Amino acid sequence: MVSVATVSHSALSAQTPVYLDESKPLEERVQDALSRMTIADKIGIIHAQSKFSSPGVQRLGIPEIWCTDGPHGIRPDVLWDEWEQAGATNDSCVAFPALTCLAATWNPDMAALYGKSIGEEARYRNKSVLLGPGVNINRTPLNGRNFEYMGEDPYLTSRMVAPYVRGVQDNGVAACVKHYALNNQETDRDHVNVLVDDRALHEIYLPGFKAAVKDGGAWAIMPGYNKYAGDHACENSVLLLDILKGDWGFDGVAISDWGAVHNTDKVARNGLDMEFGSWTNGLNWGSSDAYDNYFLAKPYEQAIIEGRLPVDDLNDKAARVLRLIMRTAMDRNRPFGSMNSPEHYAAARQIGGEGVVLLKNEGSLLPLKPDLKVLVVGENALKMMTVGGGSSSLKAQREIVPLDGLRAAAADKGIELSYERGYVGDITGEYNGVTTGQNLNDNRTAEQLITDAVKAAKEADVVLFIGGLNKSDRQDAEGCDRDSFALPYNQDKVIEALAAANPNTVVVNITGNAYAMPWKDKVPAIVQDWYIGSEAGNVLADVLFGDVNPSGKLPITFASALTDYAAHADNDPAMYPGVDGDVHYKEGINVGYRYTDRLKPSRVNYAFGHGLSYTTFELGKATLSASTLPADGAVTVTVPVTNTGDRKGKEVVQVYVRDVKSSVERPYKELKAFRKVSVAPGETVDVTLTLNKEAFAFYNDKTRQWEVEPGKFEILIGNSSANITSRLPLNVTTPLTWKD
Ligand code: BGC
């Protein structure tokens, strides 16, 4: 008999089950764990046990999965089976800028920093899955959730999503990319059936998800609420089996949006792996302990036992969930994360600073000069924006509102700052039991508020109007769309009155969407701010006082009127918000600038890609590495960028491709490469960008493959989609085709 003392180390480790042995290949571990599990165990791990968690396998030491929203910070904990707060005191977080702001940086390094930072916060809170980022395309500026997404362009979105995903996952936390796919409006979101042609699907609406999966290596994806071609996204075999798991080879977990599952047979067969939030809308209702009745719980188990549904599908789902657990909670080497660190605040401030867009700056009114009397007007100067908006609502450890940020900076610079309200919008500030604690009451009439603001404006050197939208219902918020393209609460009138009273009126709007600007020509300066989170006030002060030189570029088109967006052009309810449950994307690929470029350039207030700086740049003559596309389909563009002003600044070189003549409809031009560069005054930097074969391709809906057609192309280089400084011809002689 061998005594315990003499058992060698190798003998002990030989007893370690394969699934717990991290030296073994992942797939071997997954299969080993699976082989030890009963049907009940497998059913157990593929659906929720609480609002945000699913069980592991207790007997085997396989941990639970804890999810958290996303995408702008780590959501505070709610009760096990209710949407109300759990009442924890350790779950306040850094609120990072909303994803529209991230997209407006046009800087993939900022996306990497964002992913790393938010991933560290998720990890510190012991979450395995971050419910984000969101990559749905901004098809209509009325969509209440656009602020959670990355704009209107599939290429920009694709370039920004992959580093975010990688940054999160380096922490051993899965990114769950949402909402797959075609969840482009909140009106009737639970049921609306999207009818879209295959070209628009593949060229406009899917690339962000494809990049998250293929370039970012996302471990999870969230099929959304809506239907596509008659089937809910969670039950959609085309989206989940053919495209996601087939064409893109996704080996992760498809996690349903909260309450997006409707049918056991369909989800069982069509590629959904995990069910969360059934009997809720993901926002509030549904607090009953219903988990055993989930579509993928008892009803599925019963169907498997009775042989009505194949066990192979269950094994595949369970294997995917195990893979996710092993990549996250069972990764002994993952870092520990961190929360509310100075580095995270610095990241939030840096990303915010790079995302603010200077739309207009006549007479160089900005940055603000010292020793001025500045009047700030507007509710958004006061209002905390991290609370509200739906599931992305946060409990921020701190939020510096614009007025506080500006006051602190002004004091340092000898600037005298006063405040007037101007209008009263929505003074509430509560979400799921988190309250801002702000008292924004003001009982003056609308007329009186304007009168008081105008009086003060006349005595100021500069007026800063800070308004826009907010996170209340029917603004930038989940669950409903905006009522109108106009700014709410009488703001146009307030701005016009201020502009008439003081010619130095600067408009700063905090929104996640475009809006009408009837006062655009009456004010000398306009700043597009976004929901910036914890550092909102500091970021705005950095930009307005010139400590940060703005370098953001619009990720969306700011058109004059709602009808300048293709989805609304004909005022056709079938195109928006839908008729009898169907919404028909009749505009096809003509979304955002792809539409205005062709039909309505003069109707654009500020174009996709536009954004000024406090310095000036000149884009010199661009050159191409070849005049004919080489066989490998790659060509490089080089363009000299000179800083012709007197401050260091960052410029974004944008390369668009135009197919001069094609057998199919092509947009006038499409973004296919970009690079942000920092240039010192007087310096010239040569920027080289590569265009791969993908840059020239369209999706052939007949052959179901990507295709580059021979013929003449033009490469358009500029610093906005509306400011093209070089046009270079390129010939394509050899046709190219490929499948995803
Ligand atoms: C939202 C998701 C969110 C989920 C969980 C749903 O209402 O659509 O984006 O992740 O709730 O809060």
mmCIF file of N, CA and C in Angstrom, residues 675-718:
data_model
loop_
_atom_site.group_PDB
_atom_site.id
_atom_site.type_symbol
_atom_site.label_atom_id
_atom_site.label_comp_id
_atom_site.label_asym_id
_atom_site.label_seq_id
_atom_site.Cartn_x
_atom_site.Cartn_y
_atom_site.Cartn_z
ATOM 1 N N ARG A 675 -7.225 56.934 -41.533
ATOM 2 C CA ARG A 675 -6.162 56.929 -40.517
ATOM 3 C C ARG A 675 -6.098 58.286 -39.854
ATOM 4 N N LYS A 676 -6.042 58.267 -38.538
ATOM 5 C CA LYS A 676 -5.907 59.520 -37.786
ATOM 6 C C LYS A 676 -4.423 59.752 -37.507
ATOM 7 N N VAL A 677 -3.951 60.959 -37.809
ATOM 8 C CA VAL A 677 -2.534 61.250 -37.579
ATOM 9 C C VAL A 677 -2.383 62.542 -36.795
ATOM 10 N N SER A 678 -1.329 62.572 -35.986
ATOM 11 C CA SER A 678 -1.014 63.776 -35.224
ATOM 12 C C SER A 678 0.081 64.527 -35.979
ATOM 13 N N VAL A 679 -0.142 65.813 -36.209
ATOM 14 C CA VAL A 679 0.830 66.579 -36.991
ATOM 15 C C VAL A 679 1.149 67.884 -36.258
ATOM 16 N N ALA A 680 2.435 68.175 -36.141
ATOM 17 C CA ALA A 680 2.869 69.417 -35.471
ATOM 18 C C ALA A 680 2.762 70.586 -36.451
ATOM 19 N N PRO A 681 2.680 71.827 -35.939
ATOM 20 C CA PRO A 681 2.584 72.978 -36.842
ATOM 21 C C PRO A 681 3.765 73.007 -37.814
ATOM 22 N N GLY A 682 3.482 73.220 -39.071
ATOM 23 C CA GLY A 682 4.532 73.298 -40.088
ATOM 24 C C GLY A 682 5.017 71.941 -40.571
ATOM 25 N N GLU A 683 4.636 70.874 -39.877
ATOM 26 C CA GLU A 683 5.129 69.542 -40.230
ATOM 27 C C GLU A 683 4.272 68.914 -41.334
ATOM 28 N N THR A 684 4.899 68.056 -42.148
ATOM 29 C CA THR A 684 4.146 67.268 -43.137
ATOM 30 C C THR A 684 4.373 65.791 -42.840
ATOM 31 N N VAL A 685 3.306 65.048 -42.744
ATOM 32 C CA VAL A 685 3.410 63.607 -42.488
ATOM 33 C C VAL A 685 2.816 62.870 -43.679
ATOM 34 N N ASP A 686 3.577 61.917 -44.213
ATOM 35 C CA ASP A 686 3.036 61.093 -45.306
ATOM 36 C C ASP A 686 2.215 59.965 -44.708
ATOM 37 N N VAL A 687 0.972 59.881 -45.081
ATOM 38 C CA VAL A 687 0.100 58.834 -44.537
ATOM 39 C C VAL A 687 -0.138 57.802 -45.629
ATOM 40 N N THR A 688 0.138 56.546 -45.303
ATOM 41 C CA THR A 688 -0.073 55.483 -46.290
ATOM 42 C C THR A 688 -1.174 54.554 -45.796
ATOM 43 N N LEU A 689 -2.120 54.303 -46.661
ATOM 44 C CA LEU A 689 -3.254 53.436 -46.310
ATOM 45 C C LEU A 689 -3.382 52.348 -47.364
ATOM 46 N N THR A 690 -3.844 51.195 -46.941
ATOM 47 C CA THR A 690 -3.976 50.078 -47.885
ATOM 48 C C THR A 690 -5.443 49.828 -48.212
ATOM 49 N N LEU A 691 -5.706 49.645 -49.475
ATOM 50 C CA LEU A 691 -7.045 49.213 -49.902
ATOM 51 C C LEU A 691 -6.938 47.760 -50.334
ATOM 52 N N ASN A 692 -7.656 46.885 -49.665
ATOM 53 C CA ASN A 692 -7.668 45.476 -50.054
ATOM 54 C C ASN A 692 -8.784 45.223 -51.050
ATOM 55 N N LYS A 693 -8.829 44.002 -51.559
ATOM 56 C CA LYS A 693 -9.844 43.689 -52.572
ATOM 57 C C LYS A 693 -11.258 43.989 -52.060
ATOM 58 N N GLU A 694 -11.466 43.840 -50.740
ATOM 59 C CA GLU A 694 -12.804 44.099 -50.169
ATOM 60 C C GLU A 694 -13.275 45.520 -50.478
ATOM 61 N N ALA A 695 -12.315 46.425 -50.643
ATOM 62 C CA ALA A 695 -12.660 47.833 -50.853
ATOM 63 C C ALA A 695 -13.390 48.059 -52.182
ATOM 64 N N PHE A 696 -13.268 47.123 -53.094
ATOM 65 C CA PHE A 696 -13.830 47.333 -54.433
ATOM 66 C C PHE A 696 -15.061 46.468 -54.701
ATOM 67 N N ALA A 697 -15.409 45.654 -53.727
ATOM 68 C CA ALA A 697 -16.382 44.598 -53.987
ATOM 69 C C ALA A 697 -17.817 45.001 -53.682
ATOM 70 N N PHE A 698 -18.746 44.352 -54.344
ATOM 71 C CA PHE A 698 -20.151 44.403 -53.928
ATOM 72 C C PHE A 698 -20.587 42.972 -53.657
ATOM 73 N N TYR A 699 -21.698 42.821 -52.982
ATOM 74 C CA TYR A 699 -22.217 41.488 -52.696
ATOM 75 C C TYR A 699 -23.175 41.103 -53.810
ATOM 76 N N ASN A 700 -22.832 40.072 -54.534
ATOM 77 C CA ASN A 700 -23.682 39.620 -55.629
ATOM 78 C C ASN A 700 -24.785 38.734 -55.048
ATOM 79 N N ASP A 701 -26.014 39.255 -55.086
ATOM 80 C CA ASP A 701 -27.090 38.513 -54.415
ATOM 81 C C ASP A 701 -27.548 37.299 -55.216
ATOM 82 N N LYS A 702 -27.077 37.186 -56.457
ATOM 83 C CA LYS A 702 -27.453 35.994 -57.228
ATOM 84 C C LYS A 702 -26.475 34.862 -56.960
ATOM 85 N N THR A 703 -25.173 35.185 -57.004
ATOM 86 C CA THR A 703 -24.175 34.125 -56.781
ATOM 87 C C THR A 703 -23.860 33.970 -55.295
ATOM 88 N N ARG A 704 -24.333 34.886 -54.474
ATOM 89 C CA ARG A 704 -24.064 34.908 -53.037
ATOM 90 C C ARG A 704 -22.568 34.928 -52.736
ATOM 91 N N GLN A 705 -21.870 35.744 -53.504
ATOM 92 C CA GLN A 705 -20.464 35.950 -53.187
ATOM 93 C C GLN A 705 -20.068 37.394 -53.441
ATOM 94 N N TRP A 706 -18.920 37.731 -52.889
ATOM 95 C CA TRP A 706 -18.390 39.085 -53.093
ATOM 96 C C TRP A 706 -17.740 39.139 -54.462
ATOM 97 N N GLU A 707 -17.868 40.279 -55.106
ATOM 98 C CA GLU A 707 -17.401 40.344 -56.493
ATOM 99 C C GLU A 707 -16.772 41.704 -56.786
ATOM 100 N N VAL A 708 -15.584 41.654 -57.402
ATOM 101 C CA VAL A 708 -14.969 42.884 -57.913
ATOM 102 C C VAL A 708 -15.071 42.815 -59.430
ATOM 103 N N GLU A 709 -15.724 43.805 -60.000
ATOM 104 C CA GLU A 709 -15.923 43.814 -61.452
ATOM 105 C C GLU A 709 -14.831 44.608 -62.139
ATOM 106 N N PRO A 710 -14.329 44.117 -63.259
ATOM 107 C CA PRO A 710 -13.359 44.908 -64.017
ATOM 108 C C PRO A 710 -13.977 46.227 -64.455
ATOM 109 N N GLY A 711 -13.130 47.216 -64.602
ATOM 110 C CA GLY A 711 -13.619 48.526 -65.041
ATOM 111 C C GLY A 711 -12.880 49.640 -64.341
ATOM 112 N N LYS A 712 -13.396 50.832 -64.511
ATOM 113 C CA LYS A 712 -12.728 52.006 -63.927
ATOM 114 C C LYS A 712 -13.269 52.305 -62.530
ATOM 115 N N PHE A 713 -12.337 52.518 -61.635
ATOM 116 C CA PHE A 713 -12.682 52.986 -60.288
ATOM 117 C C PHE A 713 -12.012 54.339 -60.053
ATOM 118 N N GLU A 714 -12.496 55.039 -59.046
ATOM 119 C CA GLU A 714 -11.812 56.253 -58.617
ATOM 120 C C GLU A 714 -11.555 56.144 -57.125
ATOM 121 N N ILE A 715 -10.376 56.573 -56.714
ATOM 122 C CA ILE A 715 -10.052 56.605 -55.289
ATOM 123 C C ILE A 715 -10.151 58.070 -54.868
ATOM 124 N N LEU A 716 -11.017 58.345 -53.938
ATOM 125 C CA LEU A 716 -11.279 59.715 -53.510
ATOM 126 C C LEU A 716 -10.703 59.908 -52.112
ATOM 127 N N ILE A 717 -9.845 60.895 -51.971
ATOM 128 C CA ILE A 717 -9.183 61.120 -50.681
ATOM 129 C C ILE A 717 -9.591 62.487 -50.153
ATOM 130 N N GLY A 718 -9.893 62.547 -48.871
ATOM 131 C CA GLY A 718 -10.284 63.827 -48.290
ATOM 132 C C GLY A 718 -10.285 63.763 -46.779
#
